[in-house]
PDB file of C-alpha atoms in Angstrom:
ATOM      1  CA  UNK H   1    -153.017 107.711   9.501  1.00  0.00           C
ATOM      2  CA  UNK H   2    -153.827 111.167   7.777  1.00  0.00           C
ATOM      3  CA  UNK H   3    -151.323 111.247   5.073  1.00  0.00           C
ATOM      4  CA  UNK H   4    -153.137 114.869   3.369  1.00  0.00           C
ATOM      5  CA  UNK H   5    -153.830 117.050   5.582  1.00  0.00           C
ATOM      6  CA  UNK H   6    -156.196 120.046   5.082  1.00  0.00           C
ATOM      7  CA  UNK H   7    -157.368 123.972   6.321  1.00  0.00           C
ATOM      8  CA  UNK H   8    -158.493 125.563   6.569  1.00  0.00           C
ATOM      9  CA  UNK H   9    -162.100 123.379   7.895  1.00  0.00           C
ATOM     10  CA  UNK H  10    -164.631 125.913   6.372  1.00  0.00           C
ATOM     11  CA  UNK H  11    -164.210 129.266   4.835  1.00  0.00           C
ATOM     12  CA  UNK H  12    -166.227 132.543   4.457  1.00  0.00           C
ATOM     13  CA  UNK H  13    -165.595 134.606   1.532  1.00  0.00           C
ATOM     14  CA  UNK H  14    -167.596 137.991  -0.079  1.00  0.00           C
ATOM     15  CA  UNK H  15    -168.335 137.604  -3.713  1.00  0.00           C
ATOM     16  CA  UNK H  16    -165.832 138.574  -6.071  1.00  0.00           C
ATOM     17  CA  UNK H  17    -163.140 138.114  -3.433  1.00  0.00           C
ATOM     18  CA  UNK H  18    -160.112 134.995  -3.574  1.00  0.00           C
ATOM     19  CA  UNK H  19    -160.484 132.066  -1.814  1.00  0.00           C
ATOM     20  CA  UNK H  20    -157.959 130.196  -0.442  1.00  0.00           C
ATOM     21  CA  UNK H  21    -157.553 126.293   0.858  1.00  0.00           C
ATOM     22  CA  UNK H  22    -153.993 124.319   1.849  1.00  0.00           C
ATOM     23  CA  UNK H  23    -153.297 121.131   2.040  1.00  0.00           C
ATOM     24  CA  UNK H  24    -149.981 119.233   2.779  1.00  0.00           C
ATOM     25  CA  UNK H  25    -148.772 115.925   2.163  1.00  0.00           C
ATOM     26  CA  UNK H  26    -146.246 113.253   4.170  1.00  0.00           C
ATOM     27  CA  UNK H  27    -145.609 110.395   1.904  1.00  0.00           C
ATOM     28  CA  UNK H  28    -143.094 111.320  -1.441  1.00  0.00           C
ATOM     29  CA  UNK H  29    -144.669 108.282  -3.535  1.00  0.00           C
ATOM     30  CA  UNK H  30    -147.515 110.866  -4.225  1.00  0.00           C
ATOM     31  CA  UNK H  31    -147.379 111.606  -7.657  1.00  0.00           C
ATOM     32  CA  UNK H  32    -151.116 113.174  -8.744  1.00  0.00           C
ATOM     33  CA  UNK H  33    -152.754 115.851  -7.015  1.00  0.00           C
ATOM     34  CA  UNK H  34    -156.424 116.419  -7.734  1.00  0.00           C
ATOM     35  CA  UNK H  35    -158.995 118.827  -6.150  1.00  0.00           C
ATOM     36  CA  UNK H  36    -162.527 117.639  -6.078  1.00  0.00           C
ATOM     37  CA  UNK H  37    -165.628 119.580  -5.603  1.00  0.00           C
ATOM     38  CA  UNK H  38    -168.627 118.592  -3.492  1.00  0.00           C
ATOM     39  CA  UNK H  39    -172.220 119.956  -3.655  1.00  0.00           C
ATOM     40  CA  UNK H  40    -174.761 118.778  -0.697  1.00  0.00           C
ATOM     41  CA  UNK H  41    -176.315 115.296  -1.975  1.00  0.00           C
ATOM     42  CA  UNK H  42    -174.175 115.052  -4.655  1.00  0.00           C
ATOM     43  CA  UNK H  43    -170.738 112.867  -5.212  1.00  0.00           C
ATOM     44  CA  UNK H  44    -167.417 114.573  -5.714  1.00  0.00           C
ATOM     45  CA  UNK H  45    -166.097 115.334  -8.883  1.00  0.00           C
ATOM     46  CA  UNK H  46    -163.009 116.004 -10.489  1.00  0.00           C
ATOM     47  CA  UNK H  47    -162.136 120.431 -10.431  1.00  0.00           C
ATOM     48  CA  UNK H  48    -158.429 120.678 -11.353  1.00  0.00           C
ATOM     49  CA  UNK H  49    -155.992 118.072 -10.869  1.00  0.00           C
ATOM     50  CA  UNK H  50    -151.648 119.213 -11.105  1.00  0.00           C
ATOM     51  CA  UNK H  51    -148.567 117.065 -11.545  1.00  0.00           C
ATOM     52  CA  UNK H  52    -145.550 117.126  -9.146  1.00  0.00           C
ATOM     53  CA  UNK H  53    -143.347 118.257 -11.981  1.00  0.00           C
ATOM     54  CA  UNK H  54    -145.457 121.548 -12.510  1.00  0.00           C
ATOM     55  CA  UNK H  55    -145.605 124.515 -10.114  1.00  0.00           C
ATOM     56  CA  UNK H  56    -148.633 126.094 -11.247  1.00  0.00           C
ATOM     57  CA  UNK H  57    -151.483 125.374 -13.117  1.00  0.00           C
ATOM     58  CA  UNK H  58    -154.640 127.348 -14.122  1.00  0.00           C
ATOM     59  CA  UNK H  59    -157.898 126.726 -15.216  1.00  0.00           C
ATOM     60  CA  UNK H  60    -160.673 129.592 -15.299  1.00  0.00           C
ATOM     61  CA  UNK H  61    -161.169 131.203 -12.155  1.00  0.00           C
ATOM     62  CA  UNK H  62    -159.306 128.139 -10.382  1.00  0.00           C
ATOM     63  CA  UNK H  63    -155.439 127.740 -10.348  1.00  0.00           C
ATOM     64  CA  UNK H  64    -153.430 125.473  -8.163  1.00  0.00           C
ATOM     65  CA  UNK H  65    -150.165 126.220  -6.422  1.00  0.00           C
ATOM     66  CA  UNK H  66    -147.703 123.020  -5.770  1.00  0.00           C
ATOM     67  CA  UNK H  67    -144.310 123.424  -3.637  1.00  0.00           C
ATOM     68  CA  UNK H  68    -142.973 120.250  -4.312  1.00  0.00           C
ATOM     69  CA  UNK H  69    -140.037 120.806  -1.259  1.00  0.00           C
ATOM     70  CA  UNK H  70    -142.465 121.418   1.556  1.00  0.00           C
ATOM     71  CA  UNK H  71    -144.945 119.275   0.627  1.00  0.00           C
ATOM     72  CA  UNK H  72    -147.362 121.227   0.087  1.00  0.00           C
ATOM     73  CA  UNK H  73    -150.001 122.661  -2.412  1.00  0.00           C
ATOM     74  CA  UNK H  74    -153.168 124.956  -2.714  1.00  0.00           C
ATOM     75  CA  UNK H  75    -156.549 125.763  -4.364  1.00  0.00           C
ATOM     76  CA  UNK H  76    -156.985 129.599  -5.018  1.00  0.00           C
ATOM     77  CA  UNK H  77    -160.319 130.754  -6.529  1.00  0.00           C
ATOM     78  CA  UNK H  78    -160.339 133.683  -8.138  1.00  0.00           C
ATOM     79  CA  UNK H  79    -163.686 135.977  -8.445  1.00  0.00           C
ATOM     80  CA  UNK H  80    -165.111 133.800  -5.909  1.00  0.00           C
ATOM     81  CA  UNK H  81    -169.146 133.765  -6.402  1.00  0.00           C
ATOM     82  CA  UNK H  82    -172.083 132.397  -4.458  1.00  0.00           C
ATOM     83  CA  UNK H  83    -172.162 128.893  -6.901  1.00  0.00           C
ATOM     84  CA  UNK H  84    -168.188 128.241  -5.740  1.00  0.00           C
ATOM     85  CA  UNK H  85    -170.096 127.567  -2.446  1.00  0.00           C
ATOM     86  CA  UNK H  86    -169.602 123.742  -1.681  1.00  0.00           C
ATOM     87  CA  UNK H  87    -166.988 121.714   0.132  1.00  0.00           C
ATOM     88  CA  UNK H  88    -163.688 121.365  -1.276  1.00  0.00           C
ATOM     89  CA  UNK H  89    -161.339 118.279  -0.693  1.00  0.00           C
ATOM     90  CA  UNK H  90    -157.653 118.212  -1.886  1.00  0.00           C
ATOM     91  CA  UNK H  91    -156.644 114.413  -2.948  1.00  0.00           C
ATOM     92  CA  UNK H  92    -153.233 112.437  -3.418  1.00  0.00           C
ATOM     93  CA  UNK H  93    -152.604 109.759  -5.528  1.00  0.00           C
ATOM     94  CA  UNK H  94    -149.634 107.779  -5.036  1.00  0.00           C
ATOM     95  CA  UNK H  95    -147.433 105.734  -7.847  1.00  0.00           C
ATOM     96  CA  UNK H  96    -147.834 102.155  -8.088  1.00  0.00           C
ATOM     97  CA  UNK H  97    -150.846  99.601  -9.660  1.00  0.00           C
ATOM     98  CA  UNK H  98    -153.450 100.843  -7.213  1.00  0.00           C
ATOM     99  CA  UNK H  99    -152.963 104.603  -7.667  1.00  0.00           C
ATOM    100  CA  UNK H 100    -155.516 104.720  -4.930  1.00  0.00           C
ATOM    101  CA  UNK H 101    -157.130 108.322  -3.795  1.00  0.00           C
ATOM    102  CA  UNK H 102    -156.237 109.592   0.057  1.00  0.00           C
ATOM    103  CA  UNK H 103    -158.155 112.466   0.404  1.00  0.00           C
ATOM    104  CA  UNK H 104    -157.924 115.660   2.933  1.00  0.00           C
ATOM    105  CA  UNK H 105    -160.708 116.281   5.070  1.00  0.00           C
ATOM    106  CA  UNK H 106    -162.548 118.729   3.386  1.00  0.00           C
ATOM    107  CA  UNK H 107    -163.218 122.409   3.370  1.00  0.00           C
ATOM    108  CA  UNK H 108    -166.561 124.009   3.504  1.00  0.00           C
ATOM    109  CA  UNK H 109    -166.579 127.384   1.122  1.00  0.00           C
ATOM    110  CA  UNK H 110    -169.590 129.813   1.763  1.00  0.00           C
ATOM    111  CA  UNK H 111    -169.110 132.827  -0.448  1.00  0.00           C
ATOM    112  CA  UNK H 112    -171.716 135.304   0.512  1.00  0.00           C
ATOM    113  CA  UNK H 113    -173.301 137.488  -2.306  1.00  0.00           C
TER     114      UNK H 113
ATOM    115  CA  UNK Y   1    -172.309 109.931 -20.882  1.00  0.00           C
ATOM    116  CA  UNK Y   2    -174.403 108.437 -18.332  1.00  0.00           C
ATOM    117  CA  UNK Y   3    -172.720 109.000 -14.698  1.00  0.00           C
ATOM    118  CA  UNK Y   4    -172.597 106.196 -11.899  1.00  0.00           C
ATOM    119  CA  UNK Y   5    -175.724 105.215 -11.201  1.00  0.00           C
ATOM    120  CA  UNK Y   6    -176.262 103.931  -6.451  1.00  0.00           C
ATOM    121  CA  UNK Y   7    -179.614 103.358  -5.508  1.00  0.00           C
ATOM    122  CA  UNK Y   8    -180.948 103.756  -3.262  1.00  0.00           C
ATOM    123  CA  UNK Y   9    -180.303 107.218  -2.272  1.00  0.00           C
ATOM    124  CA  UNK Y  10    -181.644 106.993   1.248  1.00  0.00           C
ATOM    125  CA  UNK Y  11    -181.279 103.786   4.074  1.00  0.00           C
ATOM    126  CA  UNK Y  12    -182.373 103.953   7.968  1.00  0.00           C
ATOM    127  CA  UNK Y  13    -181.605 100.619   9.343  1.00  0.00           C
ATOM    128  CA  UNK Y  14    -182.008  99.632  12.957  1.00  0.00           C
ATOM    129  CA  UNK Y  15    -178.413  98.568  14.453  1.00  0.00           C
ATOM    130  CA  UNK Y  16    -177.549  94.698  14.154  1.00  0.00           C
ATOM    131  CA  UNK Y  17    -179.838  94.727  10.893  1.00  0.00           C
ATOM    132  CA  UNK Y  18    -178.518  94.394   7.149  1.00  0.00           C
ATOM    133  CA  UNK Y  19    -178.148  96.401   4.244  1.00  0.00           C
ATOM    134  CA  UNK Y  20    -177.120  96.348   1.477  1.00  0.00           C
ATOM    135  CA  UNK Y  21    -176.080  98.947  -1.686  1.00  0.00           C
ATOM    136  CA  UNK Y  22    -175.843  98.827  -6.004  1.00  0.00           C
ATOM    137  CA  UNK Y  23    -173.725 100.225  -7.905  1.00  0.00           C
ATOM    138  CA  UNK Y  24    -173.827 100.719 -11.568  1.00  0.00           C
ATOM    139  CA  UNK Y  25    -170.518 102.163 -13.063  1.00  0.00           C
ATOM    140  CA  UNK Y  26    -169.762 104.243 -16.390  1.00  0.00           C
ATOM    141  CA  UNK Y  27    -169.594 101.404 -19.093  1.00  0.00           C
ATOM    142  CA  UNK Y  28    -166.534 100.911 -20.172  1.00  0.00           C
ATOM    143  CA  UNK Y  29    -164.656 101.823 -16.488  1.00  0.00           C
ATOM    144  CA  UNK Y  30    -162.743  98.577 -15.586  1.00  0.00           C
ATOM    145  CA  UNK Y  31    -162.108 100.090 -12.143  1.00  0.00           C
ATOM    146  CA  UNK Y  32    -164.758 100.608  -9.335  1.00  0.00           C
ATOM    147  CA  UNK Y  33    -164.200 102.007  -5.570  1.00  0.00           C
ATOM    148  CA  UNK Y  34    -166.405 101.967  -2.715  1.00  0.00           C
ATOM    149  CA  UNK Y  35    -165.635 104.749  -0.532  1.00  0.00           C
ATOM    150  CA  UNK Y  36    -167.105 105.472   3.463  1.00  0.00           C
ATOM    151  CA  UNK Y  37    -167.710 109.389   4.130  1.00  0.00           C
ATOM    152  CA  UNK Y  38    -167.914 110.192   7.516  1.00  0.00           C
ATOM    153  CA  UNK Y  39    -169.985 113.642   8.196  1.00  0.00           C
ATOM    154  CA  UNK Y  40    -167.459 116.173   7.959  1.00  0.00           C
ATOM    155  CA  UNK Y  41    -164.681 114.279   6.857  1.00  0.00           C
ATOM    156  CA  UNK Y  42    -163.291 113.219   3.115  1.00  0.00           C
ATOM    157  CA  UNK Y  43    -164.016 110.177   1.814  1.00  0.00           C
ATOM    158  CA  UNK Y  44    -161.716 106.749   3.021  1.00  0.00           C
ATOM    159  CA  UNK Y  45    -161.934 103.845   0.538  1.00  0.00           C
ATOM    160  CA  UNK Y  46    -163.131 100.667   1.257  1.00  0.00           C
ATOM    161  CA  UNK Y  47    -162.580  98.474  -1.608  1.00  0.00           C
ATOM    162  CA  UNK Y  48    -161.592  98.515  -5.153  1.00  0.00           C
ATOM    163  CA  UNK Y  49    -162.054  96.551  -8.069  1.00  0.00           C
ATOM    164  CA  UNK Y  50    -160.057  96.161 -11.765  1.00  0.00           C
ATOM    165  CA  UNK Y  51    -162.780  94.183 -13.652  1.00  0.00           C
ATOM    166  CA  UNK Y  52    -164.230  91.641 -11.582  1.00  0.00           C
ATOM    167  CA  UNK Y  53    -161.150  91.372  -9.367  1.00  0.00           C
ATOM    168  CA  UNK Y  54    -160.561  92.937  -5.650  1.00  0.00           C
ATOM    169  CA  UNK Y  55    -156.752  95.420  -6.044  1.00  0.00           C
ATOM    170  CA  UNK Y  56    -157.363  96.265  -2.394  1.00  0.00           C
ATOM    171  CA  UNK Y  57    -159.809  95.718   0.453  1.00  0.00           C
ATOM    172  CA  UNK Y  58    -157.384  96.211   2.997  1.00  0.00           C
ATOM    173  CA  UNK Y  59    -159.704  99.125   5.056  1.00  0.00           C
ATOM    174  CA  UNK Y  60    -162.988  97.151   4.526  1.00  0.00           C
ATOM    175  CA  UNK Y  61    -164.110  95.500   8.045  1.00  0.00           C
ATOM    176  CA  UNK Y  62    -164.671  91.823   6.756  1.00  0.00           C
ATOM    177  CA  UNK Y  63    -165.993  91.008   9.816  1.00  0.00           C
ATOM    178  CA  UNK Y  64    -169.349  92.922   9.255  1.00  0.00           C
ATOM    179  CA  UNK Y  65    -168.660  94.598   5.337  1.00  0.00           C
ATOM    180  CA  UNK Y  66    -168.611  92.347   1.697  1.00  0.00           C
ATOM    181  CA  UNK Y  67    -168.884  93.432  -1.486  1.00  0.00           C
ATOM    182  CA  UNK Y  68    -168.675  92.025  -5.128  1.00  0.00           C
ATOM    183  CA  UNK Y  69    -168.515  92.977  -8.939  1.00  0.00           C
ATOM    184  CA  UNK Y  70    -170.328  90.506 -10.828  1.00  0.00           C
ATOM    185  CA  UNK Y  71    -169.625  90.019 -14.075  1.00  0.00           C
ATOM    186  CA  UNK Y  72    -167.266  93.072 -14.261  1.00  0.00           C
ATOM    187  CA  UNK Y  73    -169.416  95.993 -14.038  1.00  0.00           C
ATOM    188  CA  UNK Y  74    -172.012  96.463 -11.754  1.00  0.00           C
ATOM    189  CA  UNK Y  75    -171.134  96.035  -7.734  1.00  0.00           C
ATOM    190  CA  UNK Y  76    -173.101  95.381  -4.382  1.00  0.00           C
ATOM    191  CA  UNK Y  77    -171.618  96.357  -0.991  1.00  0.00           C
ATOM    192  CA  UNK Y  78    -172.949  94.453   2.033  1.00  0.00           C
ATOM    193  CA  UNK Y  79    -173.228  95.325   5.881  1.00  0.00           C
ATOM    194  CA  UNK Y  80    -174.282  92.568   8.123  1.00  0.00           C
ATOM    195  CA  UNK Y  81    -174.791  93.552  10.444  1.00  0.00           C
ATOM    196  CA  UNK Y  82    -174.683  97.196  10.555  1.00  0.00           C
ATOM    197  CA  UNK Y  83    -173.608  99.461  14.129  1.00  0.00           C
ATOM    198  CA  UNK Y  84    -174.437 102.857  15.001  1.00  0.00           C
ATOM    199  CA  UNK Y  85    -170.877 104.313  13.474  1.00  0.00           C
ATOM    200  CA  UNK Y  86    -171.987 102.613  10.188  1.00  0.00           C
ATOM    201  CA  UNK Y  87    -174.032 105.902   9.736  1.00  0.00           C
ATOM    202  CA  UNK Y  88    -172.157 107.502   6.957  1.00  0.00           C
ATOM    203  CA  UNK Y  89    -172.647 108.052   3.018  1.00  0.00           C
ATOM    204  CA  UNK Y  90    -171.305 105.241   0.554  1.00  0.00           C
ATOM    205  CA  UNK Y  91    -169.792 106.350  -2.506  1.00  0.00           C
ATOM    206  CA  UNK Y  92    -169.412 104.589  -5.541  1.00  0.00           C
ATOM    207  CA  UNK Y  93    -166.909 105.484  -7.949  1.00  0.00           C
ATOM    208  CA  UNK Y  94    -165.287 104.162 -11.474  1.00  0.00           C
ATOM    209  CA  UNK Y  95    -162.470 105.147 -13.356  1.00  0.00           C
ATOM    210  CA  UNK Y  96    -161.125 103.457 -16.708  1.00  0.00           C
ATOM    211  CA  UNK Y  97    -158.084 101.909 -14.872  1.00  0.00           C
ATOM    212  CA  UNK Y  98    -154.872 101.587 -15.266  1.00  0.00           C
ATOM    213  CA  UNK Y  99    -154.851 101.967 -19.287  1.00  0.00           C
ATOM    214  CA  UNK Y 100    -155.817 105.961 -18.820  1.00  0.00           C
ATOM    215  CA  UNK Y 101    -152.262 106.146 -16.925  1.00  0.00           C
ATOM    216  CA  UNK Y 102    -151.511 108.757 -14.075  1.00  0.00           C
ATOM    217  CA  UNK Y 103    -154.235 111.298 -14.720  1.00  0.00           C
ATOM    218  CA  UNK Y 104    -156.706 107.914 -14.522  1.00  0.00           C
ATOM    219  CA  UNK Y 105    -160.217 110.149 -13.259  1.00  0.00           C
ATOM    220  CA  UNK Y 106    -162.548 108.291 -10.809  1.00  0.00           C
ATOM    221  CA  UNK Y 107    -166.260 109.519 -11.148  1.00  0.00           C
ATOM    222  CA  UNK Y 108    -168.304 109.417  -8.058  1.00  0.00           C
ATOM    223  CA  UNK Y 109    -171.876 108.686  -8.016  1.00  0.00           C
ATOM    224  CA  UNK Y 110    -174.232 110.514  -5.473  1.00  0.00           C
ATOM    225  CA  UNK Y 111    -174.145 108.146  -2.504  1.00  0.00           C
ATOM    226  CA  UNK Y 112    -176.365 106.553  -0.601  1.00  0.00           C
ATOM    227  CA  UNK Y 113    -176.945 107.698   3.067  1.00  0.00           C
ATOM    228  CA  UNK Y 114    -176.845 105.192   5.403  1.00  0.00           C
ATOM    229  CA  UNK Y 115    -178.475 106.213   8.976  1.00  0.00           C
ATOM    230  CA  UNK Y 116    -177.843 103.382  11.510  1.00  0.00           C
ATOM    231  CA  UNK Y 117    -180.273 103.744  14.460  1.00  0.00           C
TER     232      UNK Y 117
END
């Protein structure tokens, strides 16, 4: 069951210009809402993470939007330059011991010099 | 800070043979995942650990997939014997666990390819 789901599936962007991914969410025990960025052959790691409680946060060029009613929340890169080119996957972490990771399925940014 | 450490980097296996993967976390990280990414898709975990302990295995196929965490820190995952939708990279990830609260940062290694033939 895809409980974070995620578009758009791969993105072309011109330098400078904003980039945009969505993802939405189904189950309300999420609680933690990282984005993780992927190069080719590497692992991902950890880009800006937001709490439910919060309906914007910002980081450099990277901010992330959270609309806690419908569920959903977004990546927005700002300036967007040929090294933001990677894959981008939104994550959920839900309350409890675990506080396991479901991630989205991943969005493949190509910003084009 | 050294980062998590998989070797190797590369496998091609015939189908019905075994492999199998290491894992060397961040010392210190109590908690270690093994995650299955699918070409094209995110990564779906398959186990995790708190110390030496499994939390959750609940989306690792027993019937073919094992893994352990010897002494607490560094891990093996296990396919025997592997099938052609096997092919996939394995992640490793740690995290310091549940003392670093809600905000508790898993750091992934760089995989391991796994092409099942």
């Amino acid at each position: 069951q895809q409980q974070v789901k995620q578009s758009p599936q791969s993105l072309i962007v011109q330098k400078g210009g904003i980039s945009i991914i969505n993802c939405a969410y189904e189950n309300t025990a999420f609680d933690y809402f990282p984005w993780y960025q992927q190069f080719p052959g590497k692992g991902p790691a950890l880009l800006i993470a937001i709490r439910p409680d919060v309906s914007e946060k910002k980081e450099g060029r990277f901010t992330i939007s959270f609309n806690k009613s419908a569920k959903q929340f977004s990546l927005h890169i700002m300036d967007s330059q040929p090294g933001d080119s990677a894959t981008y996957f939104c994550a959920a972490k839900r309350a409890g011991s675990a506080r396991q990771l479901t991630f989205g399925s991943g969005t493949q940014l190509t910003v084009l010099p | 800070e050294a980062g998590v450490a998989q070797s190797p980097r590369y496998k091609i296996i015939e189908k019905r043979q075994s492999v199998a993967f290491w894992c060397n976390p961040i010392s210190g990280h109590a908690t270690l995942y093994w995650y299955q990414q699918i070409l094209g898709q995110g990564p779906k975990l398959l186990i995790q650990f708190q110390n030496n302990g499994v939390v959750d295995d609940s989306q690792l196929p027993k019937d073919r997939f094992s893994a352990e965490r010897l002494k607490g820190v560094d891990s093996t995952l296990k396919i025997q014997p592997a099938k052609l939708e096997d092919s996939a990279v394995y992640l490793c990830a740690s995290s310091l666990g549940s003392l670093a609260g809600v905000t508790d940062t898993q750091y992934f290694g760089p995989g391991t390819r796994l092409t099942v033939l």
